[in-house]
GROMACS .gro file of C-alpha atoms in nm:
model
  134
    1MET     CA    1  12.483   9.340   9.468
    2LYS     CA    2  12.173   9.053   9.319
    3SER     CA    3  11.889   9.084   9.224
    4LEU     CA    4  11.730   9.034   9.490
    5ASN     CA    5  11.938   9.348   9.706
    6TYR     CA    6  11.795   9.579   9.423
    7LEU     CA    7  11.402   9.422   9.506
    8GLY     CA    8  11.486   9.539   9.853
    9LEU     CA    9  11.688   9.914   9.741
   10LEU     CA   10  11.315   9.913   9.521
   11GLY     CA   11  11.099   9.854   9.801
   12SER     CA   12  11.259  10.101  10.097
   13LEU     CA   13  11.250  10.325   9.811
   14LEU     CA   14  10.870  10.249   9.817
   15ILE     CA   15  10.833  10.302  10.154
   16ILE     CA   16  10.976  10.653  10.149
   17ALA     CA   17  10.776  10.762   9.877
   18GLY     CA   18  10.466  10.645   9.957
   19GLY     CA   19  10.557  10.791  10.350
   20LEU     CA   20  10.513  11.155  10.211
   21SER     CA   21  10.240  11.064  10.008
   22PRO     CA   22   9.924  11.213  10.096
   23MET     CA   23   9.699  10.957  10.242
   24LEU     CA   24   9.393  11.152  10.292
   25HIS     CA   25   9.223  11.405  10.148
   26ILE     CA   26   8.988  11.633  10.483
   27PRO     CA   27   8.799  11.930  10.307
   28ILE     CA   28   8.940  12.294  10.455
   29ILE     CA   29   9.270  12.122  10.569
   30GLY     CA   30   9.328  11.964  10.200
   31GLU     CA   31   9.608  11.645  10.146
   32TRP     CA   32   9.797  11.461  10.521
   33ASN     CA   33  10.070  11.263  10.413
   34TYR     CA   34  10.220  11.012  10.701
   35TYR     CA   35  10.399  11.178  10.886
   36ASP     CA   36  10.052  11.474  10.922
   37ILE     CA   37   9.838  11.166  11.073
   38ASP     CA   38  10.102  11.038  11.372
   39VAL     CA   39  10.491  11.156  11.353
   40ALA     CA   40  10.566  10.860  11.565
   41LEU     CA   41  10.458  10.560  11.315
   42ALA     CA   42  10.594  10.768  11.056
   43SER     CA   43  10.921  10.793  11.199
   44ILE     CA   44  10.899  10.454  11.274
   45VAL     CA   45  10.804  10.345  10.916
   46MET     CA   46  11.102  10.561  10.803
   47THR     CA   47  11.363  10.459  11.005
   48LEU     CA   48  11.241  10.084  10.905
   49ALA     CA   49  11.260  10.198  10.569
   50VAL     CA   50  11.633  10.335  10.603
   51LEU     CA   51  11.736  10.059  10.758
   52GLY     CA   52  11.641   9.787  10.498
   53LEU     CA   53  11.774  10.061  10.220
   54ILE     CA   54  12.125   9.985  10.391
   55ALA     CA   55  12.075   9.598  10.513
   56SER     CA   56  11.950   9.569  10.042
   57LEU     CA   57  12.345   9.780   9.993
   58ILE     CA   58  12.536   9.622  10.253
   59ASN     CA   59  12.388   9.193  10.159
   60LYS     CA   60  12.200   9.140  10.541
   61PRO     CA   61  11.872   8.917  10.364
   62GLY     CA   62  11.788   8.904  10.688
   63LEU     CA   63  11.780   9.219  10.783
   64LEU     CA   64  11.578   9.333  10.475
   65ARG     CA   65  11.315   9.105  10.549
   66PHE     CA   66  11.313   9.151  10.938
   67ALA     CA   67  11.258   9.565  10.853
   68GLY     CA   68  10.985   9.445  10.597
   69TRP     CA   69  10.720   9.250  10.827
   70ALA     CA   70  10.799   9.512  11.092
   71SER     CA   71  10.688   9.847  10.852
   72LEU     CA   72  10.415   9.641  10.674
   73ILE     CA   73  10.290   9.604  11.004
   74VAL     CA   74  10.294   9.913  11.092
   75VAL     CA   75  10.130  10.043  10.816
   76LEU     CA   76   9.865   9.801  10.839
   77PHE     CA   77   9.809   9.892  11.211
   78THR     CA   78   9.799  10.276  11.094
   79LEU     CA   79   9.507  10.188  10.757
   80ALA     CA   80   9.366   9.960  11.031
   81ALA     CA   81   9.422  10.301  11.344
   82VAL     CA   82   9.284  10.581  11.119
   83TYR     CA   83   8.979  10.424  10.901
   84PHE     CA   84   8.903  10.345  11.350
   85LYS     CA   85   8.963  10.751  11.458
   86VAL     CA   86   8.736  10.817  11.090
   87ASN     CA   87   8.446  10.629  11.188
   88ASP     CA   88   8.420  10.743  11.508
   89ALA     CA   89   8.564  11.135  11.519
   90PHE     CA   90   8.203  11.258  11.457
   91SER     CA   91   7.982  10.958  11.646
   92PHE     CA   92   7.990  11.352  11.891
   93ILE     CA   93   7.734  11.394  11.622
   94PRO     CA   94   7.313  11.275  11.754
   95PHE     CA   95   7.186  11.267  11.462
   96LYS     CA   96   7.369  10.900  11.202
   97LYS     CA   97   7.260  10.963  10.890
   98LEU     CA   98   7.491  11.343  10.989
   99ALA     CA   99   7.739  11.187  11.097
  100ALA     CA  100   7.787  10.940  10.830
  101ALA     CA  101   7.819  11.188  10.609
  102ALA     CA  102   8.060  11.404  10.729
  103VAL     CA  103   8.228  11.011  10.719
  104ARG     CA  104   8.164  11.005  10.420
  105VAL     CA  105   8.408  11.367  10.356
  106VAL     CA  106   8.679  11.183  10.455
  107HIS     CA  107   8.841  11.075  10.169
  108TYR     CA  108   9.166  10.784  10.159
  109ARG     CA  109   9.454  10.892   9.884
  110TRP     CA  110   9.537  10.507   9.793
  111THR     CA  111   9.895  10.566   9.650
  112GLY     CA  112  10.112  10.632   9.942
  113TRP     CA  113   9.910  10.322  10.124
  114MET     CA  114   9.957  10.123   9.803
  115LEU     CA  115  10.274  10.246   9.807
  116LEU     CA  116  10.390  10.170  10.211
  117ILE     CA  117  10.207   9.833  10.090
  118LEU     CA  118  10.412   9.714   9.746
  119GLY     CA  119  10.780   9.793   9.947
  120SER     CA  120  10.656   9.648  10.247
  121VAL     CA  121  10.554   9.307  10.049
  122LEU     CA  122  10.895   9.405   9.794
  123SER     CA  123  11.083   9.430  10.034
  124ILE     CA  124  10.993   9.078  10.203
  125ILE     CA  125  11.052   8.931   9.872
  126GLY     CA  126  11.403   9.084   9.866
  127GLY     CA  127  11.495   8.919  10.175
  128ARG     CA  128  11.412   8.578  10.135
  129LYS     CA  129  11.701   8.354  10.118
  130THR     CA  130  11.876   8.228   9.733
  131LYS     CA  131  11.952   7.823   9.706
  132ARG     CA  132  12.259   7.779   9.623
  133ILE     CA  133  12.265   7.513   9.355
  134ILE     CA  134  12.620   7.314   9.326
   0.00000   0.00000   0.00000
């Protein structure tokens, strides 16, 4: 295996670890990982991570790069969706200061998000083509 394949392998494993790490902390309810946020998006990201894992093992850089870009797009879409959902979830409260205080109660756990983004970037880097010098 080439060194770039190891980067793709590490990236895919980081995506899997990030998906299983806590991503949100909601009081009383507890910690939420990717599957607690949205099962469909979590399944897509995990499928792309497994696809990247297989691509790095069988030396398919194009497939690895595709899996990295696709997982990065889905993770960033999920982050934006969670941000807007948290800010919109308390819009039923008529007092703006009380609604803002309720929004501040929900905390992001950035470890899981950063593992997902770092894993996607490593998969993209691991899938780039190497130049041959003859």
